[in-house]
Coordinates of C-alpha atoms in Angstrom, one line a residue:
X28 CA 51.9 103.5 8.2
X29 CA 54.9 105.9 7.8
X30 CA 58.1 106.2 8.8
X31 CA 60.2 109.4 10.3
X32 CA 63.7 107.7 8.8
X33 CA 64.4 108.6 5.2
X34 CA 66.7 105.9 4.4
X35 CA 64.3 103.2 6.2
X36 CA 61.5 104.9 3.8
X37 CA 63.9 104.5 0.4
X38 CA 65.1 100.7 1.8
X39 CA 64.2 98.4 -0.5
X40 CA 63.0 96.3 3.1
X41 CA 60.4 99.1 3.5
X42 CA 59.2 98.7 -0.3
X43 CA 58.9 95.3 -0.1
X44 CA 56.9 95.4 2.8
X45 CA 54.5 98.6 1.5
X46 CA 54.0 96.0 -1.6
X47 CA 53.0 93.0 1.1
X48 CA 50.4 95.4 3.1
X49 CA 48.7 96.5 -0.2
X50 CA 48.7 92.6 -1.6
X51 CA 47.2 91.2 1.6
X52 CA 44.7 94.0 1.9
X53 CA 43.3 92.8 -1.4
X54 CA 42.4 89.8 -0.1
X55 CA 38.4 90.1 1.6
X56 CA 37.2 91.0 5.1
X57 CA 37.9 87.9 7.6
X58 CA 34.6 86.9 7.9
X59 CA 34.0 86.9 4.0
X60 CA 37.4 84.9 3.1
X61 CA 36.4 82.5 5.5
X62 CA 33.0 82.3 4.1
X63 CA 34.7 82.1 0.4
X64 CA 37.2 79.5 1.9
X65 CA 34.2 77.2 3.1
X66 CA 32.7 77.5 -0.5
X67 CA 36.3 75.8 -1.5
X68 CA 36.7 73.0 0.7
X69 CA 32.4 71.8 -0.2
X70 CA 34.1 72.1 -4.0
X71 CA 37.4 70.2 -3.6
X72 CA 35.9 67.2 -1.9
X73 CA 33.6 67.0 -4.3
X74 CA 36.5 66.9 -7.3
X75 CA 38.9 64.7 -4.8
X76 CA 35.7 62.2 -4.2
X77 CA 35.0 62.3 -7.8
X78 CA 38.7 61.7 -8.7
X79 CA 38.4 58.3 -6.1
X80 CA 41.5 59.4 -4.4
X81 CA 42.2 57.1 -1.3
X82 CA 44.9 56.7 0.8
X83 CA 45.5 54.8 3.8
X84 CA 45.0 55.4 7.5
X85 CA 48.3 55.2 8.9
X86 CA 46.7 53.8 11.8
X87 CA 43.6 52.3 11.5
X88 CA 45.1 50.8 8.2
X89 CA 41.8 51.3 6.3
X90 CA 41.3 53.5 3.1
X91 CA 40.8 57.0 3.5
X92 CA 38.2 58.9 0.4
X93 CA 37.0 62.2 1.0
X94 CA 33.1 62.5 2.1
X95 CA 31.8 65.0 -0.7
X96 CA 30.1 67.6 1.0
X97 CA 28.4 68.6 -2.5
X98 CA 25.6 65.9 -1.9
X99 CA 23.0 65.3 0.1
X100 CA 24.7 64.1 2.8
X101 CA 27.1 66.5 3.1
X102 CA 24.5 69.1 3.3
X103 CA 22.9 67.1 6.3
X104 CA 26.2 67.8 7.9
X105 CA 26.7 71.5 7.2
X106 CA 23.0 71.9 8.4
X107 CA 23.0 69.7 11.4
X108 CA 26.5 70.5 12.7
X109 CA 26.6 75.0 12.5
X110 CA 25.6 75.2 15.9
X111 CA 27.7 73.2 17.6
X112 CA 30.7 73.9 15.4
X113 CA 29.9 78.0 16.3
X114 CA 29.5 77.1 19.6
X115 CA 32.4 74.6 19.9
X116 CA 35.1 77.0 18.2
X117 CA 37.7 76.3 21.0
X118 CA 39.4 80.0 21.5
X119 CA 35.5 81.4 21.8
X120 CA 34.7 80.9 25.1
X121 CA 38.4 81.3 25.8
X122 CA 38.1 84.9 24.7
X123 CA 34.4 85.7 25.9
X124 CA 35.5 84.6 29.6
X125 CA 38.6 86.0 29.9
X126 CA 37.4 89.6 28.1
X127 CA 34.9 89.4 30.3
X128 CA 37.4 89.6 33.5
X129 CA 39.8 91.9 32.2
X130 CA 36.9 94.8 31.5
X131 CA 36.4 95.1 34.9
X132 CA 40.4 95.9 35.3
X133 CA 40.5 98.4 32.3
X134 CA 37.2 99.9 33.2
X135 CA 37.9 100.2 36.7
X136 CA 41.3 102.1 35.8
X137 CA 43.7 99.4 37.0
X138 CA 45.2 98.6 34.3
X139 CA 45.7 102.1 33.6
X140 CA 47.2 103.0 36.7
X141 CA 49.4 100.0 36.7
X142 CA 50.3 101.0 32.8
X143 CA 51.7 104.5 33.9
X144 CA 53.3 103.3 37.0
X145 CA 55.2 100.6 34.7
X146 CA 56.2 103.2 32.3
X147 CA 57.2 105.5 35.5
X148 CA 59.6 103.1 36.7
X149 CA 61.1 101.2 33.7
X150 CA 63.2 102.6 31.1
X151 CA 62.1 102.8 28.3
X152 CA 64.9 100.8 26.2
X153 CA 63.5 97.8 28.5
X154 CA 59.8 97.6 27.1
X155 CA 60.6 95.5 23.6
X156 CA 63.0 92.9 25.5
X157 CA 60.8 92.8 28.5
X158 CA 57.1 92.5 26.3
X159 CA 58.4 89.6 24.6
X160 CA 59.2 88.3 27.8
X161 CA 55.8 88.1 29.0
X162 CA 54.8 87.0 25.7
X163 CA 56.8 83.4 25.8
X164 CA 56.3 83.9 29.1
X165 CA 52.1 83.7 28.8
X166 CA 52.3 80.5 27.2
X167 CA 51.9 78.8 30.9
X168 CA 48.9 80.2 31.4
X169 CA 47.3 79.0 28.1
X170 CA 46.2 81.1 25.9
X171 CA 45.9 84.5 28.1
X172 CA 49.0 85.8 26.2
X173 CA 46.2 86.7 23.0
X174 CA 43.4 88.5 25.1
X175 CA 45.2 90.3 27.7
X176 CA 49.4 90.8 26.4
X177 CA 48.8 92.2 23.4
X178 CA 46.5 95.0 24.0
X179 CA 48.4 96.0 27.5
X180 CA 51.8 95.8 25.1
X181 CA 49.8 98.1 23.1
X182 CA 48.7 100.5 25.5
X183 CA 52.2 100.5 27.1
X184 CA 54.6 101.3 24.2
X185 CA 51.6 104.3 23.5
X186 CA 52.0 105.9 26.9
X187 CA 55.6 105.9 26.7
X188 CA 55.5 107.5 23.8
X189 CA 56.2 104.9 21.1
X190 CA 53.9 103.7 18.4
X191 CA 51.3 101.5 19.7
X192 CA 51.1 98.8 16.7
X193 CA 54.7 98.1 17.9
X194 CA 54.0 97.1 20.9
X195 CA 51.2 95.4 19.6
X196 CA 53.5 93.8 16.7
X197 CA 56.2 92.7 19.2
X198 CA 53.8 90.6 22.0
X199 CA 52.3 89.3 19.0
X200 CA 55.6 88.0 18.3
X201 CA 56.2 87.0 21.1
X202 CA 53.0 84.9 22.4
X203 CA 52.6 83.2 19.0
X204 CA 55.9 83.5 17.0
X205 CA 57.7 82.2 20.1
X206 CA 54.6 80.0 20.8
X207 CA 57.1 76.7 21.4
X208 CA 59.6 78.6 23.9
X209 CA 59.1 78.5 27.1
X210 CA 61.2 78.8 30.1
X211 CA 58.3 76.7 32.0
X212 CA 56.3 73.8 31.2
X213 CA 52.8 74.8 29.3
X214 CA 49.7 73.2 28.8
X215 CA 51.1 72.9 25.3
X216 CA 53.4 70.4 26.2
X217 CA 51.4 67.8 28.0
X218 CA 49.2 68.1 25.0
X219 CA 51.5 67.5 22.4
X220 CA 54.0 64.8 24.7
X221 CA 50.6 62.9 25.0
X222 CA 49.5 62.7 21.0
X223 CA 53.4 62.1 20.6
X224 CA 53.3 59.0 23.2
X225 CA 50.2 57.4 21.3
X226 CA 52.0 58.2 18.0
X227 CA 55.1 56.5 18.6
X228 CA 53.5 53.5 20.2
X229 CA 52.1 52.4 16.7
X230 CA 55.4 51.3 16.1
X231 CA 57.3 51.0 19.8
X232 CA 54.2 49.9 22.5
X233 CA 56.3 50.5 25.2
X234 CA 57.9 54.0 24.1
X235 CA 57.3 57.1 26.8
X236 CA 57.2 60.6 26.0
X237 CA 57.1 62.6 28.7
X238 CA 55.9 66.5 29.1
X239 CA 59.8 67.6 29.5
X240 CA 61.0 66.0 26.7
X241 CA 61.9 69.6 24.8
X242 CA 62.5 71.6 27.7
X243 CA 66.0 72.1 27.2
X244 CA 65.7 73.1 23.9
X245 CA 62.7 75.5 24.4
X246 CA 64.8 77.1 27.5
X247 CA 67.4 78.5 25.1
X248 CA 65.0 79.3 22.7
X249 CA 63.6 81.5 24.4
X250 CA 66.8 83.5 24.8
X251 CA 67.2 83.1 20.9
X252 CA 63.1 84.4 20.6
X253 CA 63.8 87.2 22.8
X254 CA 67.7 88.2 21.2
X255 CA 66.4 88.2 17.1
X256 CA 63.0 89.6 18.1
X257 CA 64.4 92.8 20.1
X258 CA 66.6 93.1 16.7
X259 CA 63.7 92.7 14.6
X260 CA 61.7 95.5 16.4
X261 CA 64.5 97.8 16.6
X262 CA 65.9 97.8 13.2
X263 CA 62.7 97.2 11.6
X264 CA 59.4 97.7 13.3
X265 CA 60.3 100.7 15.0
X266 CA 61.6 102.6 12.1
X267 CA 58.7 101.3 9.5
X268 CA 56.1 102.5 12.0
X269 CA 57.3 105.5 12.7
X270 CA 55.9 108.4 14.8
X271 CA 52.3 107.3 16.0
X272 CA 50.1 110.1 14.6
X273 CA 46.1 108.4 15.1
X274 CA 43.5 109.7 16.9
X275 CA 43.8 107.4 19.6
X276 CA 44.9 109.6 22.8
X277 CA 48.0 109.7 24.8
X278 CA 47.6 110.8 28.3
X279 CA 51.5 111.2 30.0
X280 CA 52.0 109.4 32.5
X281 CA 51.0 111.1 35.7
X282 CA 51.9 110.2 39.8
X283 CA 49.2 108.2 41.2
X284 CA 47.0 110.1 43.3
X285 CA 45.8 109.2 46.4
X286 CA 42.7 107.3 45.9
X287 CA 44.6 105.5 43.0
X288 CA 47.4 104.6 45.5
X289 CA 44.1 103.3 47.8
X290 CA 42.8 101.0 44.7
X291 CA 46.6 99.7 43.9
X292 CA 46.8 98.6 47.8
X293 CA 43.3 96.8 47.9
X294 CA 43.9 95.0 44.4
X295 CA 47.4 94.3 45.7
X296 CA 45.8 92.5 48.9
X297 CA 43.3 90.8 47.2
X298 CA 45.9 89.5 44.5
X299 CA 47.8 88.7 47.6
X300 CA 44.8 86.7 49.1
X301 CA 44.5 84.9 45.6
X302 CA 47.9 83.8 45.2
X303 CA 48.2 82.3 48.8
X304 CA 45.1 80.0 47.7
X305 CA 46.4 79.2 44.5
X306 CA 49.8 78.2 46.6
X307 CA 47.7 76.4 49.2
X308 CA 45.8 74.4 46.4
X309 CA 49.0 73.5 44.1
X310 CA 52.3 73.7 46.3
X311 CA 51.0 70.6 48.7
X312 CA 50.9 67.3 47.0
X313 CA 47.5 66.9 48.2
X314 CA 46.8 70.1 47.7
X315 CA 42.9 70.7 45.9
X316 CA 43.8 71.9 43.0
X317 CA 46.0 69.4 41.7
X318 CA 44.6 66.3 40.1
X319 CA 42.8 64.1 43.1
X320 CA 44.0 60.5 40.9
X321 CA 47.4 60.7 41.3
X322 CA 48.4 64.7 42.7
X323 CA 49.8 66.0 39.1
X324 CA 50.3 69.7 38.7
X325 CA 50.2 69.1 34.8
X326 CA 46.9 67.3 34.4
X327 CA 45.5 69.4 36.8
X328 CA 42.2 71.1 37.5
X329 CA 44.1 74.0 38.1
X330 CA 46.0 74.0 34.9
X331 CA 42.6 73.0 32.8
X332 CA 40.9 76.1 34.4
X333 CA 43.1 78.6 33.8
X334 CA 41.1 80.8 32.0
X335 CA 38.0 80.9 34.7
X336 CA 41.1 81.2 37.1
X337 CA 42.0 84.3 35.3
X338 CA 38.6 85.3 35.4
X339 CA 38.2 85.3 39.0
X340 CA 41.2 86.7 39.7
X341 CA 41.0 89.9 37.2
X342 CA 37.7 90.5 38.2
X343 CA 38.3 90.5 41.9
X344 CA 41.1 92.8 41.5
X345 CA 39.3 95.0 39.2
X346 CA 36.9 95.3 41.4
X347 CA 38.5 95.8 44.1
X348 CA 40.5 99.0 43.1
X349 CA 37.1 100.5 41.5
X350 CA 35.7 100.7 44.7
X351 CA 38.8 102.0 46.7
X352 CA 39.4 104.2 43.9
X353 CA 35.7 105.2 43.7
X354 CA 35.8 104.6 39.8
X355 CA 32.8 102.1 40.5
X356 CA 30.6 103.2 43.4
X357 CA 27.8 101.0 42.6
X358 CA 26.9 97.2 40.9
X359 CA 25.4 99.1 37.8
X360 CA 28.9 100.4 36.9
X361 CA 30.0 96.6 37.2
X362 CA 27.8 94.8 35.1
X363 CA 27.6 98.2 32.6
X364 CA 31.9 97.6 32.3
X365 CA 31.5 93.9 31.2
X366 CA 28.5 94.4 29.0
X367 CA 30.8 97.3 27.0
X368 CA 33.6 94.5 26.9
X369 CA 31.2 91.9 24.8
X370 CA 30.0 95.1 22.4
X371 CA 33.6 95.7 21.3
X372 CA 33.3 92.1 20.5
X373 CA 31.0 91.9 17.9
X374 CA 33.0 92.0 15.0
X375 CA 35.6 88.9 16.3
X376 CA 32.0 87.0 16.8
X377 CA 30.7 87.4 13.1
X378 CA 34.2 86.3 11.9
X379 CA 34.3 82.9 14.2
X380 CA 31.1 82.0 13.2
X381 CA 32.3 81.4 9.8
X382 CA 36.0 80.5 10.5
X383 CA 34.4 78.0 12.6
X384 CA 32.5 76.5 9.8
X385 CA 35.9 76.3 7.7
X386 CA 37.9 74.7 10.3
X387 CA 35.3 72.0 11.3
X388 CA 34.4 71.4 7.0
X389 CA 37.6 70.7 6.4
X390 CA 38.5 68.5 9.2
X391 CA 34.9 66.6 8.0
X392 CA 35.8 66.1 4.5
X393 CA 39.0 64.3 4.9
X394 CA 40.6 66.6 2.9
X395 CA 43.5 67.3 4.9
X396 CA 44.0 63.8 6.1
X397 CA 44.5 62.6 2.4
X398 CA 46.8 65.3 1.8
X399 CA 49.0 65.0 5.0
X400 CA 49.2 61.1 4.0
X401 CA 50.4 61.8 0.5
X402 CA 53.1 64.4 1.3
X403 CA 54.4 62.2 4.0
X404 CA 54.3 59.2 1.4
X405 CA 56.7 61.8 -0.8
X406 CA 58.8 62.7 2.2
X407 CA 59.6 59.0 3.2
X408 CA 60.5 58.1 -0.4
X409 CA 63.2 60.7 -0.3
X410 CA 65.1 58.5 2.0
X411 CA 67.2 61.6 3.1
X412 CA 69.3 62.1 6.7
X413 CA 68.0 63.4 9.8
X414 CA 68.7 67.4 9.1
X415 CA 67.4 67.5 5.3
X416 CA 64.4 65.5 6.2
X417 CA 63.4 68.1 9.5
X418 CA 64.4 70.5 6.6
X419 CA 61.4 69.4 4.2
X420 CA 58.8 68.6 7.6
X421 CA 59.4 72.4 8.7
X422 CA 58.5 74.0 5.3
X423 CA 55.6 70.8 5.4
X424 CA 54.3 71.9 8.2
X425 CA 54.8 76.0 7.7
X426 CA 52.1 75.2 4.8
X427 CA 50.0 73.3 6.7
X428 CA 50.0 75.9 9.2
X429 CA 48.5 78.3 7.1
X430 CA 45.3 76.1 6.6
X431 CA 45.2 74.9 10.3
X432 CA 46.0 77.3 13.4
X433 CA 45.1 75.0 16.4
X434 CA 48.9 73.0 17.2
X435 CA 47.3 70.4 18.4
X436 CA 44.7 69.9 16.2
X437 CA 47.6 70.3 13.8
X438 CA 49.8 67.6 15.7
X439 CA 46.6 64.9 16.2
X440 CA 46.6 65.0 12.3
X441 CA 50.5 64.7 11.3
X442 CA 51.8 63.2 14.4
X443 CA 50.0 59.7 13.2
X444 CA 51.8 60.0 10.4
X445 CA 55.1 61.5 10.5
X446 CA 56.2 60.1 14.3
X447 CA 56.0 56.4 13.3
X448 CA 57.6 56.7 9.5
X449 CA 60.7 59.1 11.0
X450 CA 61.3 56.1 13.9
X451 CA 61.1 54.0 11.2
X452 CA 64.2 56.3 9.8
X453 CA 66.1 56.3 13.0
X454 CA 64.5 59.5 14.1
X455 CA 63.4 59.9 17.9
X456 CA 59.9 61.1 18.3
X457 CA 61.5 63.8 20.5
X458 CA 63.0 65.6 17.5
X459 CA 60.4 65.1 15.6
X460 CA 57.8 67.0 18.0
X461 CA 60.3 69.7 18.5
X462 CA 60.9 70.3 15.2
X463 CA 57.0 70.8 14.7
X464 CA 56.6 73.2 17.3
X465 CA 59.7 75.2 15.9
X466 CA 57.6 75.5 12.6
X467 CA 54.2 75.4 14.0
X468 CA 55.2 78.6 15.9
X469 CA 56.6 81.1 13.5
X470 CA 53.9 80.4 10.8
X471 CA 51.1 81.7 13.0
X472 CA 51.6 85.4 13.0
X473 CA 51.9 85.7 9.0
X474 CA 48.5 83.2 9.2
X475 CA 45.1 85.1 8.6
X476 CA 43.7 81.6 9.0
X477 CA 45.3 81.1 12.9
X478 CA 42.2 81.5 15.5
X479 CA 43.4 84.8 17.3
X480 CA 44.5 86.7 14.5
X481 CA 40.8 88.5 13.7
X482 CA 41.2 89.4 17.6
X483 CA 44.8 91.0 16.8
X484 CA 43.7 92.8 13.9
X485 CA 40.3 94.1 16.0
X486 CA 43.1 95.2 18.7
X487 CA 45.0 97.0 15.7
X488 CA 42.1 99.0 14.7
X489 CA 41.8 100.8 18.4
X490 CA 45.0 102.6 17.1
X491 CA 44.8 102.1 13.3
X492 CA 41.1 102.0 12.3
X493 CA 42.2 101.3 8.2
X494 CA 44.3 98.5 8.9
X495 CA 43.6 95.4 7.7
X496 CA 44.8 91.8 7.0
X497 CA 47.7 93.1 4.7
X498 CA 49.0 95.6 7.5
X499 CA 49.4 93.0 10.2
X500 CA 51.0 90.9 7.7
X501 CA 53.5 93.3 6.8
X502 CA 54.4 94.1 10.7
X503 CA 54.6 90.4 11.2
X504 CA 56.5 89.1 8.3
X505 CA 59.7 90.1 9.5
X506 CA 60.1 88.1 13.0
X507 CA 58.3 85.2 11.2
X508 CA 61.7 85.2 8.4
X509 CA 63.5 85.6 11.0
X510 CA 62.2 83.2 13.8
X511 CA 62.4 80.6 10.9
X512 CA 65.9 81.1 9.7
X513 CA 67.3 81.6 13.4
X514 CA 65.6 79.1 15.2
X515 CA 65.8 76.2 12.3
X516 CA 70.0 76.8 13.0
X517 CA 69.3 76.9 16.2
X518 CA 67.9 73.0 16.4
X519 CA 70.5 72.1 12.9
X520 CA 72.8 72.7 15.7
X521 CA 71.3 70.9 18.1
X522 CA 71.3 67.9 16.3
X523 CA 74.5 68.4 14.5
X524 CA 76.2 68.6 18.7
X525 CA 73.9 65.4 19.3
X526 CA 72.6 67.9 22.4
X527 CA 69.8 66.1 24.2
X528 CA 66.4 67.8 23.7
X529 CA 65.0 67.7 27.5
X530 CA 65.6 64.9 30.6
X531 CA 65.8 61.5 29.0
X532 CA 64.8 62.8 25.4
X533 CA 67.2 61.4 22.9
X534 CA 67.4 62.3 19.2
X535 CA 67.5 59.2 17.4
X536 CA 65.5 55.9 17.4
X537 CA 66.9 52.7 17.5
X538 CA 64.0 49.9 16.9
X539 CA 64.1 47.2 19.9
X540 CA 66.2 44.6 19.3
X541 CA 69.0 45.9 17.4

């Protein structure tokens, strides 16, 4: 990386960052820290099963010891369960279906043509403000925001002329450093409302938590994502990056030409065609998308196939303009497009195999359910007020997050914990999920360990083919300081003005009866 600003060069912010590329590029490949990180958790159960630590199920009540995978049995399960914890790594398919859509519209030239008419008609001040934007923005849609944000952000800021790891940088920071704002309900939040609800009813059986129960306080902080991460990118990312010298062309942007104005028209018609069904199927409260039990929008079939919705819909368009366009002009070039999509993935499918063996170890060992108990045991003995003890469950959780990059899988291990013993403290579930997410979110893209970041980094090497874990680190650590200090004021003020978090959702607990 390298900078055209002299005094940004000689900062000591720029030194500091040169020093955090070089240490995280000494760390191994992805797929061999993984593989290395595997080795660890077999060893540690072993030494924490040894030691008899136990601890107590803060629901089921029963004692909690770590299965040692260093025995027989525990080689049983590594042997038994690899195929099915390859083959159930959640963002896999995720990835694989969705990358197998959006070929069709990069082969095809759509993208591209929709690329250079965005950079025709926007200015180009717009693009950092407007990219993270769509980045909280993708969150409704799942996880599309990873697969098919990033790389456009990418290829937009490099055809207007800026550095393409910028653009990459600031989506990033958008999709998953501002993973908890949202201007809309996400899938995210009947997830997390749900495991909140079950949570809270260990001590309250009748407590609600209901999917909008942070909406206000995700609304503005989105505004607060998009304000300190457009300052971030402009006084820092910009500048460290530099002029974009790679090998990775730049065609200027060029008028569409006719048969490109043809292909717009017919992907515009059959995107047109799409979203009239989609309408048809969600708008009416019968309508045969929804959920046929009870007509929800949120617990949906449309909601829960959003990625095979994206699918369709990317691949129809695609389609569609390669044909008007006469950039496909038969089925080979079709099937040739997605089968050069799942090559390019290669390397992101040799890192999942053993990131998936990680994750699924350490969930099987107990590991991290014996440590989540005893911190919170620590935590509660600190009998502290309701700002200092969110204090000490954001950095809790920022550490956790390193370790575990699936926010619910994350929230179905603390929320048992950590919901009940904060009502027990006066503190409304409410809070407590929000402050999660507020941590959860700005850990992630600083976290080698989080599912999508091998998929960023392979996305970094299009335009940088020597970066590594230690570059992406360095671009990112600046909007995850600053996400953390800014947003953590953000809800400090929140509570301090006794705001309410969303409709009906209430910061503080009072126990029934009193």
């Amino acid at each position: 990386m390298s900078s055209t600003d002299n005094t940004v060069e000689s900062g000591p912010l720029y030194r500091f960052l040169l020093k955090v590329e070089r240490a995280g590029n000494a760390l191994p490949q992805p797929a061999l820290m993984f593989l290395l990180l595997t080795i660890l958790v077999v060893l540690l159960s072993a030494f924490i099963s040894g030691l008899g630590v136990e601890a107590i199920h803060p629901v089921k009540k029963e004692s909690i010891t770590a299965v040692n995978l260093l025995s027989v049995s525990g080689l049983h399960m590594v042997l038994t369960d690899m195929l099915k914890n390859f083959t159930g790594f959640a963002p896999l398919g995720t990835v694989l279906v969705a990358m197998l859509g959006f070929s069709l519209t990069e082969k095809s030239g759509l993208l591209g043509a929709l690329l250079r008419l965005l950079v025709i008609k926007s200015p180009r001040q717009l693009l950092v403000p407007a990219v993270l934007l769509a980045g909280i923005m993708s969150h409704t849609a799942g996880d599309i925001g990873y697969v098919l944000l990033i790389p456009l952000s990418a290829m937009a800021f490099h055809s207007a002329g800026l550095n393409p790891l910028a653009g990459l940088a600031i989506c990033f920071a958008g999709v998953s450093g501002g993973f908890a704002a949202n201007f809309m309900l996400s899938v995210a939040d009947t997830v997390l409302s749900g495991l909140s609800q079950e949570a809270a009813r260990i001590i309250d059986p009748a407590y609600t938590v209901t999917p909008v129960v942070n909406w206000y306080f995700m609304s503005v902080s989105s505004v607060l994502i998009i304000g300190v991460g457009t300052l971030v990118a402009k006084k820092i990312t910009l500048p460290f990056l530099g002029e974009y010298k790679g090998a990775a062309e730049r065609t200027a942007p060029e008028p569409l030409n006719a048969y490109e104005r043809k292909g717009l028209l017919w992907a515009g018609v059959v995107f047109a065609i799409f979203a009239l069904l989609v309408l048809w199927g969600t708008v009416p409260e019968t309508g045969f998308l929804r959920n046929p039990a009870n007509g929800s929008l949120l617990d949906s079939p449309f909601l829960k196939g959003i990625i095979p919705m994206v699918f369709f819909l990317a691949a129809s368009t695609g389609v569609a303009y390669g044909f008007a366009a006469k950039t496909f002009k038969s089925q080979t070039d079709v099937t040739s497009a997605m089968q050069d999509a799942m090559a390019t993935m290669a390397p992101y499918l040799v890192m999942v195999f053993f990131a998936a063996q990680f994750i699924a170890l350490f969930n099987s060992s107990n590991v991290g359910l014996i440590l989540a108990v005893k911190g919170s045991e620590l935590l509660k003995d600190m009998n502290l007020s309701a700002i200092p003890l969110m204090i000490g469950f954001i950095i809790l959780t920022c550490v956790v997050d390193l370790f575990l990059g699936s926010a619910s899988a994350k929230w179905a291990l603390m929320a048992p914990v950590f919901v009940p013993m904060f009502m027990l403290l006066g503190i409304a579930p409410e809070l407590t999920q929000a402050s999660y997410r507020v941590a959860d979110s700005v850990v992630n893209i600083i976290s080698p360990l989080m599912p999508y970041f091998p998929l960023i980094l392979a996305f970094a090497n299009k335009y940088d083919p020597k970066a590594r874990l230690g570059t992406l680190i360095a671009l990112m650590l600046p909007y995850s300081i600053a996400f953390t200090i800014f947003w953590s004021l953000l809800l400090f003020a929140w509570i301090g003005l006794k705001l309410p978090l969303g409709p009906g959702a209430n910061l503080l607990y009072v126990m029934p009866g009193q």
